Each structure stands twice: as structure tokens, then as C-alpha cells.
PDB file of C-alpha atoms in Angstrom:
ATOM      1  CA  MET A 155      -9.575   4.509  -8.998  1.00  0.00           C
ATOM      2  CA  THR A 156      -5.710   4.424  -8.890  1.00  0.00           C
ATOM      3  CA  THR A 157      -5.223   7.927 -10.592  1.00  0.00           C
ATOM      4  CA  ALA A 158      -7.543   9.538  -8.148  1.00  0.00           C
ATOM      5  CA  ASN A 159      -5.903   7.952  -5.142  1.00  0.00           C
ATOM      6  CA  ARG A 160      -2.637   9.116  -6.176  1.00  0.00           C
ATOM      7  CA  ARG A 161      -3.938  12.557  -6.551  1.00  0.00           C
ATOM      8  CA  LEU A 162      -5.372  12.195  -2.817  1.00  0.00           C
ATOM      9  CA  ILE A 163      -2.057  11.108  -1.491  1.00  0.00           C
ATOM     10  CA  ALA A 164      -0.139  13.823  -3.053  1.00  0.00           C
ATOM     11  CA  ASP A 165      -2.703  16.134  -1.478  1.00  0.00           C
ATOM     12  CA  VAL A 166      -2.059  14.566   1.935  1.00  0.00           C
ATOM     13  CA  LEU A 167       1.789  14.688   1.427  1.00  0.00           C
ATOM     14  CA  ASP A 168       1.543  18.164   0.609  1.00  0.00           C
ATOM     15  CA  SER A 169      -0.005  19.209   3.236  1.00  0.00           C
ATOM     16  CA  LEU A 170       2.696  17.788   5.957  1.00  0.00           C
ATOM     17  CA  ASP A 171       5.615  19.412   7.661  1.00  0.00           C
ATOM     18  CA  ASP A 172       9.170  18.336   7.416  1.00  0.00           C
ATOM     19  CA  ALA A 173       9.043  16.496  10.712  1.00  0.00           C
ATOM     20  CA  ARG A 174       6.213  14.442   9.540  1.00  0.00           C
ATOM     21  CA  TRP A 175       8.228  13.627   6.402  1.00  0.00           C
ATOM     22  CA  ASP A 176      10.569  11.766   8.611  1.00  0.00           C
ATOM     23  CA  HIS A 177       7.739   9.991  10.805  1.00  0.00           C
ATOM     24  CA  PRO A 178       7.805   6.301  10.643  1.00  0.00           C
ATOM     25  CA  THR A 179       4.963   4.571   8.722  1.00  0.00           C
ATOM     26  CA  LEU A 180       3.636   1.198   8.960  1.00  0.00           C
ATOM     27  CA  CYS A 181       6.130  -0.328   6.756  1.00  0.00           C
ATOM     28  CA  ALA A 182       9.152  -1.281   9.027  1.00  0.00           C
ATOM     29  CA  GLY A 183      12.127   0.912   8.123  1.00  0.00           C
ATOM     30  CA  TRP A 184      10.282   3.254   5.959  1.00  0.00           C
ATOM     31  CA  THR A 185       9.496   6.865   6.552  1.00  0.00           C
ATOM     32  CA  VAL A 186       6.718   8.755   4.982  1.00  0.00           C
ATOM     33  CA  ARG A 187       9.278  10.243   2.786  1.00  0.00           C
ATOM     34  CA  HIS A 188      10.271   6.557   1.598  1.00  0.00           C
ATOM     35  CA  MET A 189       6.872   5.788   1.067  1.00  0.00           C
ATOM     36  CA  ALA A 190       6.275   8.790  -1.266  1.00  0.00           C
ATOM     37  CA  ALA A 191       9.354   7.526  -2.961  1.00  0.00           C
ATOM     38  CA  HIS A 192       7.926   4.063  -3.264  1.00  0.00           C
ATOM     39  CA  LEU A 193       4.351   5.334  -4.787  1.00  0.00           C
ATOM     40  CA  VAL A 194       6.270   6.999  -7.691  1.00  0.00           C
ATOM     41  CA  GLN A 195       9.026   4.218  -8.028  1.00  0.00           C
ATOM     42  CA  PRO A 196       6.500   2.001 -10.545  1.00  0.00           C
ATOM     43  CA  ILE A 197       6.136   5.302 -12.555  1.00  0.00           C
ATOM     44  CA  LEU A 198       9.823   6.263 -12.997  1.00  0.00           C
ATOM     45  CA  ILE A 199      11.386   2.829 -12.807  1.00  0.00           C
ATOM     46  CA  GLY A 200      11.071   0.650 -15.692  1.00  0.00           C
ATOM     47  CA  PHE A 201      10.919  -3.256 -15.880  1.00  0.00           C
ATOM     48  CA  GLY A 202      14.357  -3.238 -17.491  1.00  0.00           C
ATOM     49  CA  ARG A 203      15.884  -1.221 -14.763  1.00  0.00           C
ATOM     50  CA  PHE A 204      13.853  -3.144 -12.003  1.00  0.00           C
ATOM     51  CA  LEU A 205      15.126  -6.304 -13.339  1.00  0.00           C
ATOM     52  CA  LEU A 206      18.874  -5.188 -13.752  1.00  0.00           C
ATOM     53  CA  THR A 207      18.614  -4.169  -9.972  1.00  0.00           C
ATOM     54  CA  ALA A 208      17.021  -7.460  -8.838  1.00  0.00           C
ATOM     55  CA  MET A 209      20.069  -9.464 -10.625  1.00  0.00           C
ATOM     56  CA  ARG A 210      22.009  -7.569  -8.193  1.00  0.00           C
ATOM     57  CA  TYR A 211      19.698  -8.952  -5.129  1.00  0.00           C
ATOM     58  CA  ARG A 212      19.787 -12.383  -6.581  1.00  0.00           C
ATOM     59  CA  GLY A 213      16.184 -11.980  -7.293  1.00  0.00           C
ATOM     60  CA  ASP A 214      15.019 -10.798  -3.864  1.00  0.00           C
ATOM     61  CA  THR A 215      11.913  -8.295  -4.930  1.00  0.00           C
ATOM     62  CA  ASP A 216      11.790  -7.117  -1.139  1.00  0.00           C
ATOM     63  CA  ARG A 217      15.704  -5.755  -1.352  1.00  0.00           C
ATOM     64  CA  THR A 218      15.275  -4.770  -4.957  1.00  0.00           C
ATOM     65  CA  VAL A 219      11.973  -2.565  -4.161  1.00  0.00           C
ATOM     66  CA  ASP A 220      13.753  -1.363  -0.745  1.00  0.00           C
ATOM     67  CA  HIS A 221      16.857  -0.262  -2.657  1.00  0.00           C
ATOM     68  CA  LEU A 222      15.275   1.645  -5.482  1.00  0.00           C
ATOM     69  CA  THR A 223      12.921   3.534  -2.824  1.00  0.00           C
ATOM     70  CA  ARG A 224      15.648   4.246  -0.904  1.00  0.00           C
ATOM     71  CA  ARG A 225      17.467   6.074  -3.934  1.00  0.00           C
ATOM     72  CA  LEU A 226      14.325   7.641  -5.099  1.00  0.00           C
ATOM     73  CA  ALA A 227      13.734   9.143  -1.323  1.00  0.00           C
ATOM     74  CA  ARG A 228      16.950  11.251  -1.707  1.00  0.00           C
ATOM     75  CA  ARG A 229      14.752  13.677  -4.083  1.00  0.00           C
ATOM     76  CA  PRO A 230      13.045  16.844  -2.287  1.00  0.00           C
ATOM     77  CA  PRO A 231       9.603  15.971  -0.750  1.00  0.00           C
ATOM     78  CA  THR A 232       8.241  19.124  -3.281  1.00  0.00           C
ATOM     79  CA  GLU A 233       9.725  16.880  -6.267  1.00  0.00           C
ATOM     80  CA  LEU A 234       8.246  13.407  -5.235  1.00  0.00           C
ATOM     81  CA  VAL A 235       4.894  15.207  -4.444  1.00  0.00           C
ATOM     82  CA  ARG A 236       4.831  16.709  -7.927  1.00  0.00           C
ATOM     83  CA  LEU A 237       5.850  13.594  -9.630  1.00  0.00           C
ATOM     84  CA  LEU A 238       2.999  11.642  -7.909  1.00  0.00           C
ATOM     85  CA  ARG A 239       0.808  14.398  -9.272  1.00  0.00           C
ATOM     86  CA  ASP A 240       1.897  14.745 -12.659  1.00  0.00           C
ATOM     87  CA  HIS A 241       2.019  10.911 -13.248  1.00  0.00           C
ATOM     88  CA  ALA A 242      -1.094  10.293 -11.171  1.00  0.00           C
ATOM     89  CA  GLY A 243      -2.470   9.012 -14.559  1.00  0.00           C
ATOM     90  CA  ASP A 244       0.066   6.792 -15.817  1.00  0.00           C
ATOM     91  CA  ARG A 245      -1.127   3.040 -16.465  1.00  0.00           C
ATOM     92  CA  VAL A 246       1.468   0.695 -14.843  1.00  0.00           C
ATOM     93  CA  VAL A 247       0.735  -2.777 -15.176  1.00  0.00           C
ATOM     94  CA  PRO A 248       3.740  -4.749 -13.400  1.00  0.00           C
ATOM     95  CA  PRO A 249       4.473  -8.151 -13.987  1.00  0.00           C
ATOM     96  CA  ARG A 250       2.458 -10.760 -11.788  1.00  0.00           C
ATOM     97  CA  VAL A 251       0.364  -8.250 -10.330  1.00  0.00           C
ATOM     98  CA  GLY A 252      -1.068  -6.149 -13.067  1.00  0.00           C
ATOM     99  CA  PRO A 253      -2.931  -2.898 -12.547  1.00  0.00           C
ATOM    100  CA  MET A 254      -4.467  -4.316  -9.124  1.00  0.00           C
ATOM    101  CA  GLY A 255      -0.820  -3.613  -7.664  1.00  0.00           C
ATOM    102  CA  PRO A 256      -0.608  -0.379  -7.931  1.00  0.00           C
ATOM    103  CA  PHE A 257      -4.261   0.216  -7.106  1.00  0.00           C
ATOM    104  CA  ALA A 258      -3.845  -1.776  -3.775  1.00  0.00           C
ATOM    105  CA  ASP A 259      -0.474   0.471  -2.916  1.00  0.00           C
ATOM    106  CA  THR A 260      -2.544   3.415  -2.956  1.00  0.00           C
ATOM    107  CA  CYS A 261      -5.271   2.338  -0.795  1.00  0.00           C
ATOM    108  CA  LEU A 262      -2.790   0.577   1.690  1.00  0.00           C
ATOM    109  CA  HIS A 263      -0.245   3.142   1.657  1.00  0.00           C
ATOM    110  CA  LEU A 264      -2.273   6.211   2.212  1.00  0.00           C
ATOM    111  CA  ARG A 265      -3.193   4.398   5.418  1.00  0.00           C
ATOM    112  CA  ASP A 266       0.311   3.323   6.173  1.00  0.00           C
ATOM    113  CA  ILE A 267       1.126   6.887   6.194  1.00  0.00           C
ATOM    114  CA  ALA A 268      -2.015   8.328   7.712  1.00  0.00           C
ATOM    115  CA  ARG A 269      -2.563   5.926  10.717  1.00  0.00           C
ATOM    116  CA  PRO A 270       0.549   6.635  12.304  1.00  0.00           C
ATOM    117  CA  LEU A 271       0.234  10.206  11.981  1.00  0.00           C
ATOM    118  CA  GLY A 272      -3.343  10.468  13.545  1.00  0.00           C
ATOM    119  CA  LEU A 273      -4.740  11.427  10.085  1.00  0.00           C
ATOM    120  CA  ASP A 274      -8.519  10.775   8.941  1.00  0.00           C
ATOM    121  CA  ALA A 275      -7.155  10.625   5.011  1.00  0.00           C
ATOM    122  CA  ASP A 276      -8.747   7.465   3.367  1.00  0.00           C
ATOM    123  CA  VAL A 277      -9.888   6.326  -0.123  1.00  0.00           C
ATOM    124  CA  PRO A 278     -13.394   6.222  -0.694  1.00  0.00           C
ATOM    125  CA  VAL A 279     -15.366   3.303   0.510  1.00  0.00           C
ATOM    126  CA  GLU A 280     -16.156   1.859  -2.816  1.00  0.00           C
ATOM    127  CA  HIS A 281     -12.484   1.377  -3.360  1.00  0.00           C
ATOM    128  CA  TRP A 282     -12.000  -0.623  -0.297  1.00  0.00           C
ATOM    129  CA  HIS A 283     -14.867  -2.848  -1.467  1.00  0.00           C
ATOM    130  CA  VAL A 284     -12.784  -3.291  -4.897  1.00  0.00           C
ATOM    131  CA  LEU A 285      -9.708  -4.021  -2.871  1.00  0.00           C
ATOM    132  CA  MET A 286     -11.374  -6.458  -0.604  1.00  0.00           C
ATOM    133  CA  ASP A 287     -12.823  -8.174  -3.427  1.00  0.00           C
ATOM    134  CA  TYR A 288      -9.284  -8.705  -4.765  1.00  0.00           C
ATOM    135  CA  LEU A 289      -7.596  -9.545  -1.625  1.00  0.00           C
ATOM    136  CA  THR A 290     -10.000 -12.458  -0.518  1.00  0.00           C
ATOM    137  CA  SER A 291      -9.956 -14.014  -4.133  1.00  0.00           C
ATOM    138  CA  PRO A 292      -7.576 -16.961  -5.519  1.00  0.00           C
ATOM    139  CA  SER A 293      -5.856 -14.498  -8.025  1.00  0.00           C
ATOM    140  CA  VAL A 294      -4.274 -12.419  -5.182  1.00  0.00           C
ATOM    141  CA  ALA A 295      -0.388 -11.830  -5.307  1.00  0.00           C
ATOM    142  CA  PRO A 296       0.952 -13.578  -2.456  1.00  0.00           C
ATOM    143  CA  ALA A 297       2.941 -10.575  -1.505  1.00  0.00           C
ATOM    144  CA  LEU A 298      -0.058  -8.743  -0.447  1.00  0.00           C
ATOM    145  CA  VAL A 299      -1.723 -11.559   1.113  1.00  0.00           C
ATOM    146  CA  ARG A 300       0.085 -14.671   2.613  1.00  0.00           C
ATOM    147  CA  PRO A 301      -1.230 -17.780   1.032  1.00  0.00           C
ATOM    148  CA  GLY A 302      -3.920 -19.328   3.404  1.00  0.00           C
ATOM    149  CA  ARG A 303      -3.831 -16.248   5.610  1.00  0.00           C
ATOM    150  CA  LEU A 304      -7.805 -15.953   4.911  1.00  0.00           C
ATOM    151  CA  ARG A 305      -8.968 -19.488   4.522  1.00  0.00           C
ATOM    152  CA  GLY A 306     -11.657 -20.517   7.001  1.00  0.00           C
ATOM    153  CA  LEU A 307     -12.530 -16.707   7.728  1.00  0.00           C
ATOM    154  CA  ARG A 308     -15.625 -14.648   6.993  1.00  0.00           C
ATOM    155  CA  LEU A 309     -14.930 -10.924   7.083  1.00  0.00           C
ATOM    156  CA  VAL A 310     -17.574  -8.862   7.903  1.00  0.00           C
ATOM    157  CA  ALA A 311     -17.668  -5.134   7.356  1.00  0.00           C
ATOM    158  CA  THR A 312     -19.601  -3.221  10.164  1.00  0.00           C
ATOM    159  CA  ASP A 313     -19.587  -0.064   8.360  1.00  0.00           C
ATOM    160  CA  THR A 314     -20.782  -1.155   4.891  1.00  0.00           C
ATOM    161  CA  GLY A 315     -22.691  -4.310   5.103  1.00  0.00           C
ATOM    162  CA  ARG A 316     -20.471  -6.140   2.692  1.00  0.00           C
ATOM    163  CA  ASP A 317     -18.780  -9.535   3.796  1.00  0.00           C
ATOM    164  CA  TRP A 318     -16.187 -12.053   1.971  1.00  0.00           C
ATOM    165  CA  GLY A 319     -15.457 -15.589   2.892  1.00  0.00           C
ATOM    166  CA  SER A 320     -17.070 -17.973   5.251  1.00  0.00           C
ATOM    167  CA  GLY A 321     -15.991 -19.312   8.478  1.00  0.00           C
ATOM    168  CA  ALA A 322     -14.862 -17.924  11.791  1.00  0.00           C
ATOM    169  CA  GLU A 323     -16.012 -14.286  11.714  1.00  0.00           C
ATOM    170  CA  VAL A 324     -13.826 -11.154  11.706  1.00  0.00           C
ATOM    171  CA  ALA A 325     -15.788  -8.028  11.880  1.00  0.00           C
ATOM    172  CA  GLY A 326     -14.959  -4.183  11.649  1.00  0.00           C
ATOM    173  CA  PRO A 327     -14.508  -1.453   9.646  1.00  0.00           C
ATOM    174  CA  VAL A 328     -13.893  -2.409   5.908  1.00  0.00           C
ATOM    175  CA  GLU A 329     -10.564  -0.332   6.108  1.00  0.00           C
ATOM    176  CA  ALA A 330      -9.435  -2.396   9.133  1.00  0.00           C
ATOM    177  CA  LEU A 331     -10.094  -5.403   7.289  1.00  0.00           C
ATOM    178  CA  ALA A 332      -8.232  -5.035   4.007  1.00  0.00           C
ATOM    179  CA  MET A 333      -5.211  -3.617   6.192  1.00  0.00           C
ATOM    180  CA  ALA A 334      -5.210  -6.578   8.651  1.00  0.00           C
ATOM    181  CA  ALA A 335      -5.761  -8.905   5.722  1.00  0.00           C
ATOM    182  CA  ALA A 336      -2.572  -7.183   4.151  1.00  0.00           C
ATOM    183  CA  GLY A 337      -0.376  -8.061   7.223  1.00  0.00           C
ATOM    184  CA  ARG A 338      -1.115  -4.627   9.215  1.00  0.00           C
ATOM    185  CA  SER A 339      -1.160  -5.975  12.690  1.00  0.00           C
ATOM    186  CA  VAL A 340      -2.036  -2.677  14.035  1.00  0.00           C
ATOM    187  CA  ALA A 341      -5.251  -3.188  12.310  1.00  0.00           C
ATOM    188  CA  LEU A 342      -6.601  -6.012  14.649  1.00  0.00           C
ATOM    189  CA  ALA A 343      -7.207  -3.479  17.208  1.00  0.00           C
ATOM    190  CA  ASP A 344     -10.103  -2.258  15.474  1.00  0.00           C
ATOM    191  CA  LEU A 345     -11.635  -5.973  14.845  1.00  0.00           C
ATOM    192  CA  ARG A 346     -13.494  -8.411  16.708  1.00  0.00           C
ATOM    193  CA  GLY A 347     -14.756 -11.870  16.412  1.00  0.00           C
ATOM    194  CA  PRO A 348     -13.426 -15.438  16.883  1.00  0.00           C
ATOM    195  CA  GLY A 349     -11.304 -15.441  13.914  1.00  0.00           C
ATOM    196  CA  VAL A 350      -9.386 -12.514  14.678  1.00  0.00           C
ATOM    197  CA  GLY A 351      -6.819 -14.761  16.317  1.00  0.00           C
ATOM    198  CA  LYS A 352      -5.923 -16.171  12.986  1.00  0.00           C
ATOM    199  CA  LEU A 353      -5.013 -13.246  11.659  1.00  0.00           C
ATOM    200  CA  ILE A 354      -2.497 -12.441  14.372  1.00  0.00           C
ATOM    201  CA  ILE A 355      -0.500 -15.434  13.242  1.00  0.00           C
TER     202      ILE A 355
END
């Protein structure tokens, strides 16, 4: 699934003109160019180099990722697309998040790019189901879903009939549920129900 999503993202990126490469994404401070670089980062940057860079930032993972992303973003768009496509099948298992980390990135970051650009590009609905199973599980990485964020909520996918959890209902398209669960506040406009207010916090 990760391989298929990387190829899909490469196709989307390949279709963009220069102006859209410099368009902001849903990730604050990152353009489409930064997002493309971030998606190839785990493929190109080994754990050893990541660890050495993290030491410069006293273990701050967010600052480390941002530093490496900005360095990779200096490469031409055509090279970033080629790298993403050429390495689409690479199996990357980052510490702490495992294979679900890269998979989640492909789902969420495609929409981080597509939503601000008004593009319909999306991963298959089955991929959102797999991701929602993970985002609502006890084993989800805190970097993806803040601890306690989904507690006491029942997330209902109105377009697929699936639901997760129990409590105050939050209903809407499965893509919006996943994006909101992962902290994308822009997706809240696509959701309804008494539990939506908790996701605003």
C-alpha cells in the first residue's frame, strides 16, 4: 500500500507547475517542495545520519526532521519526483513507528498537499480504513495522534459505513476523520456531531 501511494504522490507532484511547488501545504512552514523532500527523507537518510543530526538538536525530533527536509528540498523537483518513484518499493521501518509510519505519511501528506491546492487526489478508501484502525489503536505513535485526543469519541465514516471507538459521535468522510484525528484542523469543517468540539482542542 505504501508503494502504491508513493507512486500516486509522484504522479501528482509530476503534474504540478513551478508555482504550485511553492504553494503552502497543511504542514505549517512547509511548501509542496518541502513535503516532497520529506517523503523521500526516510528513504535517503539512514538511522545513523538521523541520529547524528538529532544530537545537534538535543533529541528534538521535529527540529531534526525539519532540518533534513529543508536540506533535501534544495534538490530540483524533477529529482525529488524521480527519487520518490524509483524508491517507491523500498521497505522503511523507522524506530518507534515501524512500517505504519511511512504508510501514514503517504496517506496524510498526499492530502496535506492536495487539500490546499484544491485537488481531488486521494489514496484508496481501503487505505484510510487501515490507517483509521491504527490511529484509533493503543499502539498509535504519539507523533501522529496526541494521547487522549480520541478518547470518548465514536468516529463514524458516513461514506463507507465503518466506525471506530465509542462515545460522543463525530461523523463525516473517512478521509476527514483521519485528517482530523491526526491534528489537521481544516478537516473539522467536513465533520459533524457532538464530539467535534473535542477535536478542536
